[in-house]
């Protein structure tokens, strides 16, 4: 059975003290996350040691970095490698978030290199895809999103994609308060799964957790996560508030 995942993406928010308080609150109010459910905290790099020490021992919790560099090591001042993350026992890393694609010009090829380094280094990617508003309005979101997956992931083997994590985040729904309807989310998630099924077969496709991201909050999580191909969420703003994110965790199916 594929994992149902509530993943937080704190982005560039919170002081160290606030991050500690939030992590502590989440761990104490969610003591028993069940077997096929997982909470992932995507924290800024400086807070990784704190998050690992506070949440690392809590059953069902894992820590993610929000990015990594696309080269193995070397003279890249200010960057963080997969090897560094792996050496700290960071289990996940968010790859290809739309903010990184847009503000840091990350293209399909760079993202493929990052994914390769992650898989070789033992850090699991959470691979983000999703269309801007203009593409949604033109009605070409399926082909747009499919291309993102094909160009950065379809060189991988079936084994490498088994149990993989994808986050579908329509850009027009990120930080706007405008959520995709649960029907729109289900339609795209089913499409994404069918694309993997077409290339790799149903067993691989059914093992992939496809998270929805874009204005997920306590009030809409149950509706979204109730859809058969929505396996949880990647949550920005609402993951910064302990009670909100706890309700989102408890909305996992
Ligand atoms: P919001 O939940 O703030 O819309 O952000 C979504 C997101 O980008 C998560 O990665």
mmCIF file of C-alpha atoms and ligand atoms in Angstrom:
data_model
loop_
_atom_site.group_PDB
_atom_site.id
_atom_site.type_symbol
_atom_site.label_atom_id
_atom_site.label_comp_id
_atom_site.label_asym_id
_atom_site.label_seq_id
_atom_site.Cartn_x
_atom_site.Cartn_y
_atom_site.Cartn_z
ATOM 1 C CA UNK A 1 0.000 0.000 0.000
ATOM 2 C CA UNK A 2 1.457 3.372 -0.973
ATOM 3 C CA UNK A 3 2.230 5.881 1.753
ATOM 4 C CA UNK A 4 -0.160 8.691 2.673
ATOM 5 C CA UNK A 5 1.978 11.727 3.398
ATOM 6 C CA UNK A 6 1.526 15.122 5.037
ATOM 7 C CA UNK A 7 4.623 17.071 4.021
ATOM 8 C CA UNK A 8 5.400 20.542 5.326
ATOM 9 C CA UNK A 9 7.359 23.011 3.241
ATOM 10 C CA UNK A 10 8.319 25.816 5.592
ATOM 11 C CA UNK A 11 10.066 27.673 2.750
ATOM 12 C CA UNK A 12 12.112 30.663 4.029
ATOM 13 C CA UNK A 13 10.118 31.229 7.208
ATOM 14 C CA UNK A 14 10.533 31.077 11.025
ATOM 15 C CA UNK A 15 13.330 31.954 13.409
ATOM 16 C CA UNK A 16 15.261 29.183 15.142
ATOM 17 C CA UNK A 17 13.155 29.557 18.295
ATOM 18 C CA UNK A 18 9.894 29.477 16.326
ATOM 19 C CA UNK A 19 11.053 26.439 14.355
ATOM 20 C CA UNK A 20 11.871 24.595 17.570
ATOM 21 C CA UNK A 21 8.522 25.440 19.169
ATOM 22 C CA UNK A 22 6.624 24.300 16.065
ATOM 23 C CA UNK A 23 8.545 21.042 15.695
ATOM 24 C CA UNK A 24 8.085 20.230 19.353
ATOM 25 C CA UNK A 25 4.352 20.988 19.218
ATOM 26 C CA UNK A 26 3.863 18.793 16.147
ATOM 27 C CA UNK A 27 5.665 15.841 17.702
ATOM 28 C CA UNK A 28 3.822 16.013 20.999
ATOM 29 C CA UNK A 29 0.372 16.412 19.447
ATOM 30 C CA UNK A 30 0.882 13.631 16.902
ATOM 31 C CA UNK A 31 2.357 10.820 18.986
ATOM 32 C CA UNK A 32 1.010 7.938 16.922
ATOM 33 C CA UNK A 33 1.210 8.423 13.184
ATOM 34 C CA UNK A 34 0.226 5.033 11.807
ATOM 35 C CA UNK A 35 2.210 2.688 9.634
ATOM 36 C CA UNK A 36 1.356 3.771 6.112
ATOM 37 C CA UNK A 37 1.119 7.431 7.117
ATOM 38 C CA UNK A 38 4.101 9.702 7.156
ATOM 39 C CA UNK A 39 4.764 13.271 8.259
ATOM 40 C CA UNK A 40 7.660 14.993 6.511
ATOM 41 C CA UNK A 41 8.988 18.325 7.739
ATOM 42 C CA UNK A 42 10.694 20.267 4.940
ATOM 43 C CA UNK A 43 12.810 22.673 6.941
ATOM 44 C CA UNK A 44 15.417 25.315 6.009
ATOM 45 C CA UNK A 45 18.996 23.961 5.996
ATOM 46 C CA UNK A 46 20.094 25.605 9.295
ATOM 47 C CA UNK A 47 17.256 23.927 11.190
ATOM 48 C CA UNK A 48 17.955 20.384 10.009
ATOM 49 C CA UNK A 49 19.981 19.356 13.099
ATOM 50 C CA UNK A 50 17.259 20.703 15.410
ATOM 51 C CA UNK A 51 14.488 18.995 13.435
ATOM 52 C CA UNK A 52 16.370 15.705 13.431
ATOM 53 C CA UNK A 53 16.969 15.846 17.149
ATOM 54 C CA UNK A 54 13.416 16.918 18.083
ATOM 55 C CA UNK A 55 11.405 14.901 15.529
ATOM 56 C CA UNK A 56 13.857 12.236 14.464
ATOM 57 C CA UNK A 57 12.807 9.768 17.129
ATOM 58 C CA UNK A 58 9.059 10.367 16.708
ATOM 59 C CA UNK A 59 7.466 7.435 14.914
ATOM 60 C CA UNK A 60 6.133 8.356 11.493
ATOM 61 C CA UNK A 61 8.123 11.607 11.224
ATOM 62 C CA UNK A 62 10.886 12.282 8.712
ATOM 63 C CA UNK A 63 12.900 15.362 7.799
ATOM 64 C CA UNK A 64 13.337 16.850 4.339
ATOM 65 C CA UNK A 65 15.652 19.491 2.947
ATOM 66 C CA UNK A 66 14.047 21.970 0.552
ATOM 67 C CA UNK A 67 16.769 21.752 -2.071
ATOM 68 C CA UNK A 68 20.175 20.335 -2.918
ATOM 69 C CA UNK A 69 22.818 21.200 -5.513
ATOM 70 C CA UNK A 70 23.067 19.367 -8.831
ATOM 71 C CA UNK A 71 26.795 18.646 -8.526
ATOM 72 C CA UNK A 72 28.352 16.035 -6.293
ATOM 73 C CA UNK A 73 30.852 18.247 -4.434
ATOM 74 C CA UNK A 74 33.425 20.944 -5.004
ATOM 75 C CA UNK A 75 33.864 24.695 -5.320
ATOM 76 C CA UNK A 76 30.214 25.789 -5.217
ATOM 77 C CA UNK A 77 30.170 28.343 -2.417
ATOM 78 C CA UNK A 78 26.940 28.399 -0.474
ATOM 79 C CA UNK A 79 25.488 25.201 -1.925
ATOM 80 C CA UNK A 80 24.514 21.974 -0.144
ATOM 81 C CA UNK A 81 25.165 18.528 -1.603
ATOM 82 C CA UNK A 82 23.162 15.320 -1.432
ATOM 83 C CA UNK A 83 26.141 13.697 0.233
ATOM 84 C CA UNK A 84 25.979 16.258 3.066
ATOM 85 C CA UNK A 85 22.264 15.595 3.559
ATOM 86 C CA UNK A 86 22.764 11.835 3.518
ATOM 87 C CA UNK A 87 25.605 12.108 6.014
ATOM 88 C CA UNK A 88 23.186 13.824 8.414
ATOM 89 C CA UNK A 89 20.514 11.135 7.907
ATOM 90 C CA UNK A 90 18.160 13.497 6.099
ATOM 91 C CA UNK A 91 15.701 11.135 4.437
ATOM 92 C CA UNK A 92 13.954 13.355 1.867
ATOM 93 C CA UNK A 93 14.613 16.398 -0.276
ATOM 94 C CA UNK A 94 12.141 18.553 -2.206
ATOM 95 C CA UNK A 95 13.221 18.774 -5.849
ATOM 96 C CA UNK A 96 11.864 21.046 -8.559
ATOM 97 C CA UNK A 97 9.574 23.254 -6.535
ATOM 98 C CA UNK A 98 8.001 25.855 -8.827
ATOM 99 C CA UNK A 99 9.666 28.638 -6.842
ATOM 100 C CA UNK A 100 13.079 27.139 -7.610
ATOM 101 C CA UNK A 101 12.153 26.552 -11.252
ATOM 102 C CA UNK A 102 11.067 30.181 -11.548
ATOM 103 C CA UNK A 103 13.487 32.174 -9.355
ATOM 104 C CA UNK A 104 16.578 29.997 -9.821
ATOM 105 C CA UNK A 105 15.988 28.902 -13.411
ATOM 106 C CA UNK A 106 16.054 25.203 -12.628
ATOM 107 C CA UNK A 107 15.256 23.337 -15.824
ATOM 108 C CA UNK A 108 14.362 19.719 -16.633
ATOM 109 C CA UNK A 109 17.994 18.700 -17.130
ATOM 110 C CA UNK A 110 19.240 20.186 -13.840
ATOM 111 C CA UNK A 111 16.364 18.535 -12.003
ATOM 112 C CA UNK A 112 17.202 15.181 -13.591
ATOM 113 C CA UNK A 113 20.788 15.578 -12.325
ATOM 114 C CA UNK A 114 19.516 16.337 -8.828
ATOM 115 C CA UNK A 115 17.226 13.302 -8.870
ATOM 116 C CA UNK A 116 20.108 11.086 -10.014
ATOM 117 C CA UNK A 117 22.364 12.331 -7.216
ATOM 118 C CA UNK A 118 19.584 11.806 -4.664
ATOM 119 C CA UNK A 119 18.929 8.238 -5.743
ATOM 120 C CA UNK A 120 22.645 7.423 -5.869
ATOM 121 C CA UNK A 121 23.178 9.033 -2.470
ATOM 122 C CA UNK A 122 20.220 7.521 -0.636
ATOM 123 C CA UNK A 123 18.103 10.648 -0.130
ATOM 124 C CA UNK A 124 14.537 10.307 -1.428
ATOM 125 C CA UNK A 125 13.311 13.043 -3.769
ATOM 126 C CA UNK A 126 9.883 14.648 -3.447
ATOM 127 C CA UNK A 127 9.574 15.692 -7.069
ATOM 128 C CA UNK A 128 7.334 18.698 -7.744
ATOM 129 C CA UNK A 129 5.415 19.388 -10.936
ATOM 130 C CA UNK A 130 2.500 21.599 -11.905
ATOM 131 C CA UNK A 131 1.351 24.223 -14.361
ATOM 132 C CA UNK A 132 1.063 28.042 -14.270
ATOM 133 C CA UNK A 133 -2.287 29.773 -14.671
ATOM 134 C CA UNK A 134 -1.799 30.519 -18.384
ATOM 135 C CA UNK A 135 -1.411 26.812 -19.117
ATOM 136 C CA UNK A 136 -4.466 25.915 -17.022
ATOM 137 C CA UNK A 137 -6.486 28.555 -18.868
ATOM 138 C CA UNK A 138 -5.331 27.164 -22.203
ATOM 139 C CA UNK A 139 -6.404 23.687 -21.050
ATOM 140 C CA UNK A 140 -2.994 22.142 -21.717
ATOM 141 C CA UNK A 141 -2.080 21.307 -18.114
ATOM 142 C CA UNK A 142 -1.942 17.548 -18.683
ATOM 143 C CA UNK A 143 0.674 17.681 -21.393
ATOM 144 C CA UNK A 144 2.637 20.404 -19.560
ATOM 145 C CA UNK A 145 2.871 18.380 -16.348
ATOM 146 C CA UNK A 146 3.535 15.140 -18.198
ATOM 147 C CA UNK A 147 6.492 16.800 -19.942
ATOM 148 C CA UNK A 148 7.978 17.840 -16.588
ATOM 149 C CA UNK A 149 7.830 14.223 -15.433
ATOM 150 C CA UNK A 150 9.104 12.734 -18.679
ATOM 151 C CA UNK A 151 12.052 15.105 -19.020
ATOM 152 C CA UNK A 152 13.353 14.722 -15.466
ATOM 153 C CA UNK A 153 12.262 11.234 -14.370
ATOM 154 C CA UNK A 154 11.649 8.893 -17.278
ATOM 155 C CA UNK A 155 15.281 7.878 -17.614
ATOM 156 C CA UNK A 156 14.904 6.112 -14.250
ATOM 157 C CA UNK A 157 14.252 2.403 -13.836
ATOM 158 C CA UNK A 158 10.992 0.887 -12.588
ATOM 159 C CA UNK A 159 12.825 -0.097 -9.435
ATOM 160 C CA UNK A 160 13.971 3.474 -8.807
ATOM 161 C CA UNK A 161 10.434 4.779 -9.230
ATOM 162 C CA UNK A 162 8.788 2.218 -6.983
ATOM 163 C CA UNK A 163 7.534 4.046 -3.894
ATOM 164 C CA UNK A 164 8.591 7.403 -5.367
ATOM 165 C CA UNK A 165 6.964 10.647 -4.142
ATOM 166 C CA UNK A 166 5.520 13.228 -6.554
ATOM 167 C CA UNK A 167 3.924 16.525 -5.537
ATOM 168 C CA UNK A 168 1.473 18.082 -7.971
ATOM 169 C CA UNK A 169 1.366 21.802 -7.230
ATOM 170 C CA UNK A 170 -0.567 23.977 -9.678
ATOM 171 C CA UNK A 171 1.303 27.288 -9.489
ATOM 172 C CA UNK A 172 -1.912 29.318 -9.545
ATOM 173 C CA UNK A 173 -2.925 27.677 -6.257
ATOM 174 C CA UNK A 174 0.352 28.243 -4.359
ATOM 175 C CA UNK A 175 0.127 30.876 -1.647
ATOM 176 C CA UNK A 176 -2.939 32.389 -3.315
ATOM 177 C CA UNK A 177 -5.632 30.887 -1.127
ATOM 178 C CA UNK A 178 -7.044 29.494 -4.384
ATOM 179 C CA UNK A 179 -7.107 25.711 -4.004
ATOM 180 C CA UNK A 180 -7.660 23.408 -6.943
ATOM 181 C CA UNK A 181 -11.018 21.740 -6.425
ATOM 182 C CA UNK A 182 -10.783 18.166 -5.227
ATOM 183 C CA UNK A 183 -12.102 17.138 -8.671
ATOM 184 C CA UNK A 184 -9.349 19.098 -10.453
ATOM 185 C CA UNK A 185 -6.746 17.536 -8.145
ATOM 186 C CA UNK A 186 -8.113 14.020 -8.645
ATOM 187 C CA UNK A 187 -8.241 14.477 -12.425
ATOM 188 C CA UNK A 188 -4.574 15.516 -12.607
ATOM 189 C CA UNK A 189 -3.392 12.918 -10.092
ATOM 190 C CA UNK A 190 -5.162 10.172 -12.057
ATOM 191 C CA UNK A 191 -3.514 11.508 -15.215
ATOM 192 C CA UNK A 192 -0.075 11.496 -13.592
ATOM 193 C CA UNK A 193 -0.591 7.941 -12.383
ATOM 194 C CA UNK A 194 -1.725 6.849 -15.844
ATOM 195 C CA UNK A 195 1.411 8.389 -17.373
ATOM 196 C CA UNK A 196 3.580 6.308 -15.038
ATOM 197 C CA UNK A 197 1.412 3.244 -15.688
ATOM 198 C CA UNK A 198 1.860 3.688 -19.434
ATOM 199 C CA UNK A 199 5.627 3.837 -19.120
ATOM 200 C CA UNK A 200 6.326 1.514 -16.191
ATOM 201 C CA UNK A 201 3.180 -0.571 -15.595
ATOM 202 C CA UNK A 202 0.398 -0.457 -13.036
ATOM 203 C CA UNK A 203 2.367 -1.917 -10.128
ATOM 204 C CA UNK A 204 4.940 0.876 -10.215
ATOM 205 C CA UNK A 205 2.256 3.538 -10.804
ATOM 206 C CA UNK A 206 0.196 2.290 -7.864
ATOM 207 C CA UNK A 207 3.208 2.427 -5.537
ATOM 208 C CA UNK A 208 3.843 6.137 -6.169
ATOM 209 C CA UNK A 209 2.525 8.615 -3.593
ATOM 210 C CA UNK A 210 1.133 11.667 -5.384
ATOM 211 C CA UNK A 211 0.717 14.640 -3.043
ATOM 212 C CA UNK A 212 -1.349 17.718 -3.804
ATOM 213 C CA UNK A 213 0.056 21.161 -2.986
ATOM 214 C CA UNK A 214 -1.477 24.619 -3.244
ATOM 215 C CA UNK A 215 -3.362 26.302 -0.412
ATOM 216 C CA UNK A 216 -3.984 23.063 1.479
ATOM 217 C CA UNK A 217 -5.377 23.908 4.908
ATOM 218 C CA UNK A 218 -7.219 22.252 7.772
ATOM 219 C CA UNK A 219 -10.558 23.188 6.221
ATOM 220 C CA UNK A 220 -9.989 21.490 2.835
ATOM 221 C CA UNK A 221 -7.585 18.623 3.607
ATOM 222 C CA UNK A 222 -10.218 15.961 4.270
ATOM 223 C CA UNK A 223 -11.991 16.702 0.999
ATOM 224 C CA UNK A 224 -8.746 16.649 -1.013
ATOM 225 C CA UNK A 225 -7.217 13.600 0.675
ATOM 226 C CA UNK A 226 -10.507 11.731 0.257
ATOM 227 C CA UNK A 227 -9.907 11.447 -3.484
ATOM 228 C CA UNK A 228 -8.542 8.063 -4.538
ATOM 229 C CA UNK A 229 -5.383 9.333 -6.271
ATOM 230 C CA UNK A 230 -4.571 12.101 -3.773
ATOM 231 C CA UNK A 231 -2.144 10.546 -1.306
ATOM 232 C CA UNK A 232 -1.687 13.545 0.970
ATOM 233 C CA UNK A 233 -0.350 17.056 0.617
ATOM 234 C CA UNK A 234 2.692 19.289 0.366
ATOM 235 C CA UNK A 235 1.746 22.222 2.534
ATOM 236 C CA UNK A 236 3.250 25.694 2.725
ATOM 237 C CA UNK A 237 1.546 28.402 4.799
ATOM 238 C CA UNK A 238 -0.689 26.098 6.829
ATOM 239 C CA UNK A 239 2.281 23.965 7.880
ATOM 240 C CA UNK A 240 3.650 26.904 9.900
ATOM 241 C CA UNK A 241 0.777 26.703 12.396
ATOM 242 C CA UNK A 242 0.869 23.658 14.683
ATOM 243 C CA UNK A 243 -2.895 23.200 15.077
ATOM 244 C CA UNK A 244 -3.554 23.643 11.357
ATOM 245 C CA UNK A 245 -0.903 21.159 10.323
ATOM 246 C CA UNK A 246 -1.978 18.680 13.011
ATOM 247 C CA UNK A 247 -5.503 18.728 11.573
ATOM 248 C CA UNK A 248 -4.006 18.198 8.110
ATOM 249 C CA UNK A 249 -2.003 15.208 9.410
ATOM 250 C CA UNK A 250 -5.166 13.788 10.939
ATOM 251 C CA UNK A 251 -6.955 14.206 7.608
ATOM 252 C CA UNK A 252 -4.718 11.617 5.916
ATOM 253 C CA UNK A 253 -6.798 8.656 4.785
HETATM 254 P P1 LIG B 1 0.842 27.032 0.152
HETATM 255 O O1 LIG B 1 0.306 25.835 0.931
HETATM 256 O O2 LIG B 1 1.265 28.156 1.027
HETATM 257 O O3 LIG B 1 -0.097 27.406 -0.948
HETATM 258 O O4 LIG B 1 2.192 26.521 -0.565
HETATM 259 C C1 LIG B 1 2.172 25.335 -1.274
HETATM 260 C C2 LIG B 1 3.562 24.952 -1.605
HETATM 261 O O5 LIG B 1 4.216 25.585 -2.408
HETATM 262 C C3 LIG B 1 4.128 23.810 -0.894
HETATM 263 O O6 LIG B 1 5.344 23.413 -1.459
#
